[in-house]
Amino acid sequence: MFAPTATSSGTAFVPSSRLGRERLRTYRVLAAARVLMALMLLGWLVLLPMLQARPHDVGEPTHDLGYWVALLYVVLTALSLWWSFFRADGLAWQVLIAIAVDLLAFSTLQFTAGYPAREFSLIYALPVLAAGIYGTLSLTLFVAALVTLILLSGAAWAMMGGVAAAEQRMLNAAFVGIAYFAVAVLTWQLSQRLARQEARAAASESIARRQMALNQRVIEAQRDGVMVVDQNMVLEALNPAAQHLLDLPWSDAVTARWLGGRKALRDLPAAEIVRKEVERMAIDGEDELEVQVRTPSERKLLLRLSKLEDLPGGAGYLIVLQDLREIDARIQQEKLAAMGRLVASVAHEIRNPLGAIGQANQLAREYAADPVQLERLHHLIGQNVERINRTVEDVLELGRTAPRDIGLMHCAPLMRELHAEFDQPDQGRVGLFIQDDAAQIRFDALHLRRVLVNLLSNARRYASNQPRSIEIRQLGAGRVREIQVSNDGPLIDAELRAQLFEPFRTTSSRGVGLGLYISHELCLRNGARLVYRIEREGTPQARGAFVIQIAPGPEA
């Protein structure tokens, strides 16, 4: 009933930046102070003449008019206070009217209420402060100047009436006017700073509320269950997915999520397993925990717990719940999809050589009497059988996991063997550089050979026939640091480099897209990395190179 319904609009003298809910509360305090001041003035005018004799140099004062003015001022200030609680709109006009009423009432009392009111010059502080808090600098200076003129006019009136010590009253009025100017300017500057701070606070509050709303929407939309509890195991956040996974009753979920009930986990039997894991995590002093649990309804959940430090009000715990059945189903779907792609690729890869073998078999009957043609057909059948066998080996390699024999070995003999094999029939096409013949490498021998064969096969497919168009480099003294296989073929585009080591990615019509993927996986299993980089990039001599980077290991 007493809450403001709208924000007041400003005027030319009271800008809207000085108004708002906080300023309305301040104005109510000011209005209450005006009521108190009015009552004090009325009491002052009533009691002081009874307690103090009137000076001989003062004529008969018009006390009755002063009493009525003070009584009317009490009524007006009470109405202003009452109005501020019932109407928030028009606050700017309320301020201006209050300043005008104060100035009019105080100046009237000064000239009509006799001796007591003439000595009460500090009562003008209220309109000066109101102008400084709510008004522009022009209004603030105008009110301070008007108050100073009123005080000086009172002193001048006393001088014209021949009142003793009138010069001293004139000097006092001048000093009080200067003080009012200083107070007015200081109040206005402080109000300006407060207005800027309120604007920044309002903007920050708007951003914070928007962020909180966005966070709530994100949490509500999460498919995984999300819960947050404080150190006392009291719920601070809960999304619908967590309610569903824990089978929480609707009433408990509503209380915990929207009604601010702050349900404790001990009051939610369905969340008992969560409470036990959080308490165990706190006792063990762990910051993160991942565990599989089973709910009373026999639902298997993956529980991820994280401790939230440095939160206002103390630490808390973030709880993420995932349904293992859904995870298993997604994994199974991904496996089936991958298997489908693999089967399709393998079928496509095998169909072509099988067709070539069948055609060669038919031609062999026609050229049974021609040894030369039979030899050519036998060679063609052998090539396609080798191609099928290579495809099958690639697929079987995907099922092999750990290295069979990961120990230190000399790498140079294998490098020379592969150099001699791939340097045929065009000798000189493959270059070899070995920094240290005695260098050793910790790698499974069969895996290393398979990786290098894949890399050299790719290089031979894309390199030119120029001498040293393919280069094999072994770098490292004592321990092998890198093995590089580079060629002068076309460089791989930047957008394709991120997909180099993904399965079934190939630009060759004769490949299934598993060679680089298998090579990458074999390197990882042996603690190494396979990367692609460009040597002498930006020059005509730029070459693409696949590099096996060997992680430094303990000495033998």
Coordinates of C-alpha atoms in Angstrom, one line a residue:
M1 CA 0.0 0.0 0.0
F2 CA 2.8 2.4 0.9
A3 CA 5.2 1.2 -1.8
P4 CA 5.7 3.6 -4.8
T5 CA 4.0 2.5 -7.9
A6 CA 6.1 4.4 -10.4
T7 CA 9.4 6.3 -10.7
S8 CA 9.0 10.1 -10.6
S9 CA 9.8 12.1 -13.7
G10 CA 12.1 15.1 -13.3
T11 CA 11.8 18.7 -14.1
A12 CA 14.1 21.5 -15.3
F13 CA 15.3 22.1 -11.7
V14 CA 15.0 18.6 -10.3
P15 CA 16.5 16.1 -12.8
S16 CA 15.3 12.5 -13.0
S17 CA 18.8 11.3 -12.2
R18 CA 18.2 12.6 -8.6
L19 CA 15.0 10.6 -8.2
G20 CA 14.2 7.0 -7.6
R21 CA 13.3 4.6 -4.8
E22 CA 16.4 5.4 -2.7
R23 CA 15.9 9.2 -3.1
L24 CA 12.2 8.7 -2.2
R25 CA 13.2 7.1 1.1
T26 CA 15.6 10.0 1.7
Y27 CA 12.8 12.5 1.0
R28 CA 10.5 10.7 3.5
V29 CA 13.3 11.1 6.1
L30 CA 13.6 14.8 5.1
A31 CA 9.8 15.2 5.4
A32 CA 9.8 13.7 8.9
A33 CA 12.6 16.1 9.8
R34 CA 10.5 19.0 8.6
V35 CA 7.6 17.9 10.8
L36 CA 9.9 17.7 13.8
M37 CA 11.3 21.1 12.9
A38 CA 7.8 22.6 12.7
L39 CA 6.9 21.2 16.1
M40 CA 10.1 22.6 17.6
L41 CA 9.4 26.0 16.1
L42 CA 5.9 26.0 17.5
G43 CA 7.1 25.0 20.9
W44 CA 9.9 27.5 20.7
L45 CA 7.5 30.3 20.0
V46 CA 5.2 29.2 22.8
L47 CA 7.7 28.5 25.5
L48 CA 10.5 31.0 25.0
P49 CA 8.5 34.2 25.7
M50 CA 7.4 32.6 29.0
L51 CA 11.0 31.9 30.1
Q52 CA 12.8 34.9 28.9
A53 CA 12.0 38.7 29.3
R54 CA 11.7 40.7 26.1
P55 CA 14.5 43.2 25.5
H56 CA 13.6 46.8 26.0
D57 CA 14.7 47.8 22.5
V58 CA 12.2 45.6 20.8
G59 CA 8.7 46.9 20.0
E60 CA 5.6 44.9 20.7
P61 CA 5.9 41.8 18.6
T62 CA 3.0 40.3 16.6
H63 CA 3.1 37.0 18.4
D64 CA -0.4 35.8 17.3
L65 CA 0.5 35.8 13.6
G66 CA 3.7 33.9 14.2
Y67 CA 1.8 31.2 16.1
W68 CA -0.6 30.8 13.3
V69 CA 2.1 30.6 10.7
A70 CA 4.0 28.0 12.8
L71 CA 0.8 26.0 13.3
L72 CA 0.0 26.2 9.5
Y73 CA 3.6 25.0 8.8
V74 CA 3.1 22.0 11.1
V75 CA 0.0 21.0 9.2
L76 CA 1.7 21.5 5.8
T77 CA 4.7 19.4 6.7
A78 CA 2.5 16.6 8.1
L79 CA 0.5 16.6 4.9
S80 CA 3.8 16.5 2.9
L81 CA 5.0 13.5 4.9
W82 CA 1.6 11.7 4.5
W83 CA 1.6 12.4 0.7
S84 CA 5.1 11.0 0.2
F85 CA 4.0 7.6 1.5
F86 CA 0.9 7.4 -0.7
R87 CA 2.1 8.9 -4.0
A88 CA 5.5 8.3 -5.5
D89 CA 4.8 10.1 -8.8
G90 CA 5.4 13.8 -8.8
L91 CA 8.4 13.6 -6.4
A92 CA 10.1 16.4 -8.2
W93 CA 7.2 18.8 -7.6
Q94 CA 6.9 17.6 -4.0
V95 CA 10.5 18.7 -3.5
L96 CA 10.0 22.0 -5.1
I97 CA 6.9 22.7 -3.1
A98 CA 8.6 21.7 0.1
I99 CA 11.5 24.1 -0.6
A100 CA 9.0 26.9 -1.4
V101 CA 6.9 26.3 1.7
D102 CA 10.0 26.2 4.0
L103 CA 11.3 29.5 2.6
L104 CA 8.0 31.2 2.8
A105 CA 7.2 29.9 6.3
F106 CA 10.7 30.7 7.8
S107 CA 10.9 34.2 6.2
T108 CA 7.3 35.0 7.4
L109 CA 8.2 33.8 10.9
Q110 CA 11.4 35.9 10.9
F111 CA 9.5 39.1 10.2
T112 CA 6.3 38.5 12.1
A113 CA 6.9 36.2 15.1
G114 CA 9.0 38.7 17.0
Y115 CA 12.3 38.2 18.8
P116 CA 12.3 34.4 19.2
A117 CA 12.1 33.6 15.5
R118 CA 14.6 36.3 14.5
E119 CA 17.3 34.5 16.4
F120 CA 16.5 31.1 14.8
S121 CA 18.5 31.6 11.6
L122 CA 19.8 28.0 11.2
I123 CA 16.3 26.7 10.3
Y124 CA 17.0 27.6 6.7
A125 CA 19.3 24.6 6.5
L126 CA 16.4 22.3 5.5
P127 CA 15.5 24.0 2.2
V128 CA 19.2 24.4 1.4
L129 CA 19.9 20.7 1.9
A130 CA 16.8 19.7 0.0
A131 CA 17.9 21.8 -3.0
G132 CA 21.5 20.4 -2.9
I133 CA 20.3 16.8 -2.7
Y134 CA 17.6 16.9 -5.3
G135 CA 18.1 20.0 -7.5
T136 CA 20.4 21.2 -10.1
L137 CA 23.4 23.4 -9.3
S138 CA 21.4 26.5 -10.5
L139 CA 18.5 25.7 -8.1
T140 CA 21.0 25.0 -5.3
L141 CA 22.8 28.3 -5.7
F142 CA 19.4 30.2 -6.1
V143 CA 18.1 28.8 -2.8
A144 CA 21.3 29.6 -1.0
A145 CA 21.3 33.1 -2.4
L146 CA 17.6 33.6 -1.6
V147 CA 18.3 32.5 2.0
T148 CA 21.2 34.9 2.3
L149 CA 19.1 37.8 1.0
I150 CA 16.3 37.0 3.5
L151 CA 18.9 37.0 6.4
L152 CA 20.4 40.2 5.1
S153 CA 17.0 41.8 4.7
G154 CA 16.1 40.9 8.3
A155 CA 19.3 42.5 9.5
A156 CA 18.7 45.6 7.3
W157 CA 15.2 45.9 8.7
A158 CA 16.6 45.9 12.2
M159 CA 19.1 48.7 11.3
M160 CA 16.2 50.8 9.8
G161 CA 14.3 50.2 13.0
G162 CA 17.2 51.5 15.1
V163 CA 17.7 48.2 16.9
A164 CA 20.8 48.0 19.0
A165 CA 23.7 45.9 17.7
A166 CA 22.1 45.9 14.2
E167 CA 25.6 46.1 12.6
Q168 CA 26.6 42.9 14.4
R169 CA 23.4 41.2 13.2
M170 CA 24.2 42.2 9.6
L171 CA 27.7 40.7 9.9
N172 CA 26.3 37.5 11.4
A173 CA 23.8 37.3 8.5
A174 CA 26.6 37.6 6.0
F175 CA 28.7 34.9 7.6
V176 CA 25.6 32.6 7.9
G177 CA 24.8 33.2 4.2
I178 CA 28.4 32.3 3.2
A179 CA 28.1 29.1 5.2
Y180 CA 24.8 28.3 3.5
F181 CA 26.5 28.7 0.1
A182 CA 29.3 26.3 1.2
V183 CA 26.9 23.7 2.5
A184 CA 24.8 24.0 -0.6
V185 CA 27.7 23.4 -3.0
L186 CA 29.1 20.6 -0.9
T187 CA 25.7 18.9 -0.6
W188 CA 25.2 19.2 -4.4
Q189 CA 28.6 17.7 -5.2
L190 CA 28.0 14.8 -2.8
S191 CA 24.6 14.3 -4.4
Q192 CA 26.2 14.3 -7.8
R193 CA 28.6 11.5 -6.8
L194 CA 25.8 9.6 -5.1
A195 CA 23.7 9.9 -8.3
R196 CA 26.6 8.5 -10.4
Q197 CA 27.1 5.6 -7.9
E198 CA 23.3 4.9 -8.0
A199 CA 23.4 4.8 -11.8
R200 CA 26.3 2.4 -11.8
A201 CA 24.7 0.3 -9.1
A202 CA 21.4 0.2 -11.1
A203 CA 23.3 -0.8 -14.3
S204 CA 25.2 -3.5 -12.3
E205 CA 22.1 -4.8 -10.7
S206 CA 20.3 -5.0 -14.1
I207 CA 23.3 -6.9 -15.5
A208 CA 23.4 -9.2 -12.5
R209 CA 19.7 -9.9 -12.6
R210 CA 19.9 -10.7 -16.3
Q211 CA 22.9 -13.0 -15.7
M212 CA 21.1 -14.8 -12.9
A213 CA 18.0 -15.2 -15.1
L214 CA 20.2 -16.6 -17.9
N215 CA 22.0 -18.9 -15.6
Q216 CA 18.7 -20.2 -14.2
R217 CA 17.4 -20.8 -17.8
V218 CA 20.6 -22.6 -18.7
I219 CA 20.4 -24.8 -15.5
E220 CA 16.8 -25.5 -16.1
A221 CA 17.5 -26.6 -19.7
Q222 CA 20.4 -28.9 -18.7
R223 CA 19.7 -32.6 -19.5
D224 CA 22.0 -33.5 -16.6
G225 CA 20.8 -33.1 -13.1
V226 CA 22.4 -30.1 -11.3
M227 CA 22.3 -29.5 -7.6
V228 CA 24.1 -27.1 -5.3
V229 CA 24.3 -27.5 -1.5
D230 CA 26.0 -25.5 1.2
Q231 CA 28.3 -26.8 3.9
N232 CA 25.3 -27.8 6.0
M233 CA 23.9 -30.0 3.2
V234 CA 21.1 -27.5 2.5
L235 CA 19.9 -27.2 -1.1
E236 CA 20.6 -23.9 -2.8
A237 CA 19.8 -24.9 -6.4
L238 CA 18.0 -27.7 -8.1
N239 CA 17.0 -28.2 -11.7
P240 CA 14.1 -30.4 -13.1
A241 CA 16.5 -33.0 -14.4
A242 CA 17.9 -33.6 -10.9
Q243 CA 14.3 -33.8 -9.6
H244 CA 13.6 -36.5 -12.2
L245 CA 16.8 -38.5 -11.7
L246 CA 16.3 -38.6 -7.9
D247 CA 12.5 -39.2 -8.1
L248 CA 11.9 -36.3 -5.8
P249 CA 8.3 -35.7 -4.8
W250 CA 6.8 -32.6 -6.5
S251 CA 6.1 -30.8 -3.3
D252 CA 9.8 -31.2 -2.1
A253 CA 11.1 -30.1 -5.5
V254 CA 8.8 -27.0 -5.6
T255 CA 9.9 -26.1 -2.0
A256 CA 13.6 -26.5 -2.9
R257 CA 13.4 -24.7 -6.3
W258 CA 10.9 -21.9 -6.1
L259 CA 9.5 -21.3 -2.7
G260 CA 12.8 -20.7 -1.0
G261 CA 12.2 -23.5 1.5
R262 CA 15.9 -24.5 1.5
K263 CA 15.3 -28.1 2.0
A264 CA 18.1 -30.0 3.7
L265 CA 19.3 -33.3 2.0
R266 CA 18.5 -35.2 5.2
D267 CA 14.9 -34.2 4.7
L268 CA 14.8 -35.7 1.2
P269 CA 15.0 -39.5 1.5
A270 CA 15.5 -39.8 -2.3
A271 CA 18.7 -37.7 -2.0
E272 CA 20.2 -39.8 0.8
I273 CA 22.8 -41.3 -1.5
V274 CA 23.9 -37.8 -2.6
R275 CA 24.2 -36.6 1.0
K276 CA 26.4 -39.6 1.9
E277 CA 28.8 -39.1 -1.0
V278 CA 29.1 -35.3 -0.2
E279 CA 29.8 -36.0 3.4
R280 CA 32.4 -38.7 2.5
M281 CA 34.0 -36.2 0.1
A282 CA 34.1 -33.6 2.9
I283 CA 35.6 -36.0 5.4
D284 CA 38.3 -37.2 3.0
G285 CA 39.2 -33.6 2.1
E286 CA 38.8 -34.1 -1.6
D287 CA 37.9 -31.3 -4.0
E288 CA 36.5 -33.5 -6.8
L289 CA 34.8 -36.9 -6.8
E290 CA 33.2 -39.1 -9.4
V291 CA 31.3 -42.2 -8.3
Q292 CA 28.5 -44.4 -9.6
V293 CA 25.5 -44.8 -7.3
R294 CA 22.1 -46.4 -7.4
T295 CA 19.0 -44.7 -6.3
P296 CA 16.2 -46.4 -4.2
S297 CA 14.3 -46.8 -7.5
E298 CA 17.2 -48.8 -8.9
R299 CA 18.3 -46.0 -11.2
K300 CA 22.1 -46.1 -11.9
L301 CA 23.6 -42.6 -11.8
L302 CA 27.0 -41.1 -12.4
L303 CA 27.7 -38.6 -9.6
R304 CA 30.2 -35.8 -10.1
L305 CA 31.0 -33.7 -7.0
S306 CA 33.0 -30.5 -7.0
K307 CA 33.8 -28.3 -4.0
L308 CA 33.1 -24.6 -4.6
E309 CA 35.6 -22.5 -2.8
D310 CA 35.7 -18.7 -2.2
L311 CA 31.9 -18.3 -2.3
P312 CA 30.2 -15.5 -0.3
G313 CA 28.7 -17.1 2.8
G314 CA 31.0 -20.1 2.8
A315 CA 32.0 -23.0 0.6
G316 CA 29.5 -25.2 -1.3
Y317 CA 29.3 -28.3 -3.4
L318 CA 28.3 -28.6 -7.0
I319 CA 26.6 -31.9 -7.8
V320 CA 26.1 -33.2 -11.4
L321 CA 23.9 -36.2 -11.9
Q322 CA 23.9 -38.3 -15.1
D323 CA 21.8 -41.3 -16.0
L324 CA 24.2 -44.1 -16.9
R325 CA 21.6 -45.8 -19.0
E326 CA 21.4 -42.8 -21.2
I327 CA 25.2 -42.5 -21.4
D328 CA 25.4 -46.2 -22.3
A329 CA 22.7 -45.7 -24.9
R330 CA 24.6 -42.8 -26.5
I331 CA 27.8 -44.7 -26.5
Q332 CA 26.1 -47.7 -28.1
Q333 CA 24.6 -45.4 -30.7
E334 CA 28.0 -43.9 -31.5
K335 CA 29.5 -47.3 -31.7
L336 CA 26.8 -48.5 -34.1
A337 CA 27.2 -45.4 -36.2
A338 CA 31.0 -45.8 -36.3
M339 CA 30.6 -49.5 -37.1
G340 CA 28.2 -48.6 -39.9
R341 CA 30.7 -46.1 -41.4
L342 CA 33.5 -48.7 -41.0
V343 CA 31.5 -51.5 -42.7
A344 CA 30.5 -49.2 -45.5
S345 CA 34.1 -48.0 -46.1
V346 CA 35.5 -51.6 -45.9
A347 CA 32.8 -52.9 -48.2
H348 CA 33.6 -50.2 -50.7
E349 CA 37.3 -50.7 -50.4
I350 CA 37.0 -54.5 -50.9
R351 CA 34.5 -54.4 -53.7
N352 CA 36.8 -52.8 -56.2
P353 CA 39.7 -55.2 -55.8
L354 CA 37.3 -58.2 -55.8
G355 CA 35.8 -56.9 -59.1
A356 CA 39.4 -56.7 -60.5
I357 CA 40.2 -60.2 -59.3
G358 CA 37.0 -61.6 -60.8
Q359 CA 37.7 -59.9 -64.1
A360 CA 41.3 -61.1 -64.2
N361 CA 40.1 -64.6 -63.5
Q362 CA 37.8 -64.5 -66.5
L363 CA 40.5 -63.2 -68.7
A364 CA 42.8 -65.9 -67.5
R365 CA 40.7 -68.5 -69.3
E366 CA 40.9 -66.6 -72.5
Y367 CA 44.7 -66.2 -72.3
A368 CA 45.5 -69.6 -71.0
A369 CA 47.9 -70.2 -73.8
D370 CA 49.7 -66.8 -73.5
P371 CA 52.2 -66.9 -70.7
V372 CA 52.9 -63.2 -70.9
Q373 CA 49.2 -62.3 -70.4
L374 CA 48.8 -64.9 -67.7
E375 CA 51.8 -63.4 -65.8
R376 CA 50.3 -59.9 -66.1
L377 CA 46.9 -61.2 -64.8
H378 CA 48.6 -63.1 -62.0
H379 CA 50.4 -59.9 -61.0
L380 CA 47.1 -57.9 -61.1
I381 CA 45.4 -60.5 -58.9
G382 CA 48.3 -60.4 -56.4
Q383 CA 48.1 -56.6 -56.2
N384 CA 44.4 -56.6 -55.4
V385 CA 44.8 -59.5 -52.9
E386 CA 47.5 -57.4 -51.2
R387 CA 45.1 -54.4 -51.2
I388 CA 42.4 -56.4 -49.6
N389 CA 44.8 -57.8 -47.0
R390 CA 46.0 -54.3 -46.2
T391 CA 42.4 -53.1 -45.6
V392 CA 41.7 -56.1 -43.3
E393 CA 45.0 -55.4 -41.4
D394 CA 43.9 -51.8 -40.9
V395 CA 40.6 -52.8 -39.5
L396 CA 42.2 -55.5 -37.2
E397 CA 44.7 -52.9 -36.0
L398 CA 41.8 -50.8 -34.5
G399 CA 41.1 -53.7 -32.1
R400 CA 44.7 -53.9 -30.8
T401 CA 45.2 -51.8 -27.7
A402 CA 48.4 -52.0 -25.6
P403 CA 51.9 -52.3 -27.1
R404 CA 53.2 -55.8 -27.0
D405 CA 56.9 -54.9 -26.3
I406 CA 57.6 -51.3 -25.3
G407 CA 61.3 -51.2 -24.6
L408 CA 64.4 -49.4 -25.7
M409 CA 65.5 -50.3 -29.2
H410 CA 68.0 -49.0 -31.8
C411 CA 66.1 -47.1 -34.5
A412 CA 68.7 -46.8 -37.2
P413 CA 68.5 -50.3 -38.6
L414 CA 64.8 -50.1 -39.1
M415 CA 65.2 -46.7 -40.8
R416 CA 67.8 -48.1 -43.2
E417 CA 65.6 -51.1 -43.9
L418 CA 62.6 -49.0 -44.8
H419 CA 64.8 -46.6 -46.8
A420 CA 66.0 -49.5 -49.0
E421 CA 62.5 -50.8 -49.4
F422 CA 60.8 -47.5 -50.4
D423 CA 63.7 -46.2 -52.5
Q424 CA 62.8 -48.8 -55.2
P425 CA 62.5 -48.7 -58.1
D426 CA 63.5 -45.1 -58.4
Q427 CA 66.8 -44.9 -56.4
G428 CA 67.6 -41.6 -54.9
R429 CA 64.0 -40.5 -54.6
V430 CA 64.0 -41.2 -50.8
G431 CA 66.7 -39.4 -48.7
L432 CA 67.8 -40.6 -45.3
F433 CA 69.5 -38.6 -42.5
I434 CA 70.4 -40.2 -39.1
Q435 CA 71.9 -37.9 -36.5
D436 CA 73.1 -40.7 -34.2
D437 CA 73.4 -44.4 -35.3
A438 CA 73.5 -45.5 -31.6
A439 CA 70.4 -43.5 -30.6
Q440 CA 67.7 -45.5 -28.9
I441 CA 63.9 -45.1 -28.8
R442 CA 61.3 -46.5 -26.4
F443 CA 58.7 -47.8 -28.8
D444 CA 57.1 -51.1 -29.7
A445 CA 59.1 -52.3 -32.8
L446 CA 56.1 -53.5 -34.7
H447 CA 54.1 -50.4 -34.0
L448 CA 57.0 -48.1 -35.1
R449 CA 57.4 -50.1 -38.3
R450 CA 53.6 -49.8 -39.0
V451 CA 53.6 -46.1 -38.4
L452 CA 56.6 -45.5 -40.6
V453 CA 55.2 -47.7 -43.4
N454 CA 51.9 -45.7 -43.3
L455 CA 53.7 -42.4 -43.5
L456 CA 56.1 -43.5 -46.2
S457 CA 53.2 -44.9 -48.3
N458 CA 51.4 -41.6 -48.1
A459 CA 54.6 -39.7 -49.0
R460 CA 55.3 -41.9 -52.0
R461 CA 51.7 -41.4 -53.2
Y462 CA 51.9 -37.6 -53.2
A463 CA 55.6 -36.8 -53.8
S464 CA 57.2 -36.0 -57.1
N465 CA 59.8 -38.2 -58.8
Q466 CA 62.6 -35.8 -58.1
P467 CA 65.7 -36.9 -56.1
R468 CA 65.1 -36.7 -52.4
S469 CA 61.5 -35.7 -52.9
I470 CA 60.9 -37.9 -49.8
E471 CA 63.1 -37.5 -46.8
I472 CA 63.4 -39.5 -43.6
R473 CA 65.2 -37.8 -40.7
Q474 CA 66.1 -39.2 -37.3
L475 CA 67.0 -36.5 -34.8
G476 CA 68.5 -36.9 -31.4
A477 CA 71.8 -37.9 -29.9
G478 CA 71.7 -40.9 -27.4
R479 CA 67.9 -40.8 -27.4
V480 CA 65.7 -40.3 -30.4
R481 CA 63.9 -37.0 -30.2
E482 CA 62.0 -36.9 -33.5
I483 CA 61.4 -38.9 -36.6
Q484 CA 60.3 -36.9 -39.6
V485 CA 58.9 -38.1 -42.9
S486 CA 58.5 -35.2 -45.4
N487 CA 57.8 -34.9 -49.1
D488 CA 57.6 -32.2 -51.7
G489 CA 53.9 -32.9 -52.6
P490 CA 51.0 -30.5 -52.2
L491 CA 50.7 -29.0 -48.8
I492 CA 47.6 -29.9 -46.7
D493 CA 45.2 -27.0 -46.4
A494 CA 44.8 -25.4 -43.0
E495 CA 41.1 -26.3 -42.7
L496 CA 41.9 -30.0 -43.3
R497 CA 44.7 -30.2 -40.8
A498 CA 42.4 -30.5 -37.8
Q499 CA 40.8 -33.6 -39.4
L500 CA 44.0 -35.3 -40.4
F501 CA 43.9 -37.9 -37.7
E502 CA 40.2 -38.6 -37.6
P503 CA 39.0 -42.0 -38.8
F504 CA 37.6 -42.4 -42.3
R505 CA 39.0 -39.1 -43.4
T506 CA 40.8 -39.5 -46.8
T507 CA 41.4 -37.7 -50.0
S508 CA 42.4 -40.8 -51.9
S509 CA 40.0 -43.0 -53.8
R510 CA 42.2 -46.0 -52.9
G511 CA 42.2 -45.5 -49.1
V512 CA 39.7 -46.3 -46.4
G513 CA 40.9 -43.4 -44.3
L514 CA 42.4 -45.4 -41.4
G515 CA 46.1 -45.1 -42.0
L516 CA 46.8 -41.8 -40.3
Y517 CA 44.3 -42.5 -37.6
I518 CA 45.9 -45.8 -36.7
S519 CA 49.4 -44.2 -36.8
H520 CA 48.2 -41.5 -34.5
E521 CA 46.7 -44.0 -32.1
L522 CA 49.8 -46.2 -32.1
C523 CA 52.0 -43.2 -31.3
L524 CA 49.8 -42.3 -28.3
R525 CA 49.9 -45.8 -27.0
N526 CA 53.7 -45.6 -27.0
G527 CA 53.8 -42.2 -25.2
A528 CA 54.6 -40.3 -28.4
R529 CA 52.8 -37.8 -30.6
L530 CA 52.2 -37.6 -34.3
V531 CA 51.8 -34.1 -35.7
Y532 CA 51.8 -32.4 -39.1
R533 CA 53.9 -29.3 -39.7
I534 CA 55.2 -27.3 -42.7
E535 CA 58.9 -26.8 -43.0
R536 CA 60.2 -23.5 -44.6
E537 CA 56.6 -22.3 -44.8
G538 CA 56.1 -19.3 -47.1
T539 CA 59.0 -20.2 -49.4
P540 CA 59.1 -22.2 -52.7
Q541 CA 60.9 -24.9 -50.8
A542 CA 58.1 -25.5 -48.3
R543 CA 57.5 -29.2 -47.6
G544 CA 54.8 -31.0 -45.5
A545 CA 56.2 -33.3 -42.8
F546 CA 54.7 -35.8 -40.5
V547 CA 56.7 -35.8 -37.2
I548 CA 56.8 -38.5 -34.5
Q549 CA 57.6 -36.6 -31.4
I550 CA 59.1 -38.8 -28.7
A551 CA 58.4 -37.8 -25.1
P552 CA 61.6 -37.7 -22.9
G553 CA 61.8 -40.7 -20.7
P554 CA 64.0 -42.2 -18.0
E555 CA 67.4 -43.3 -19.0
A556 CA 68.0 -47.0 -19.4

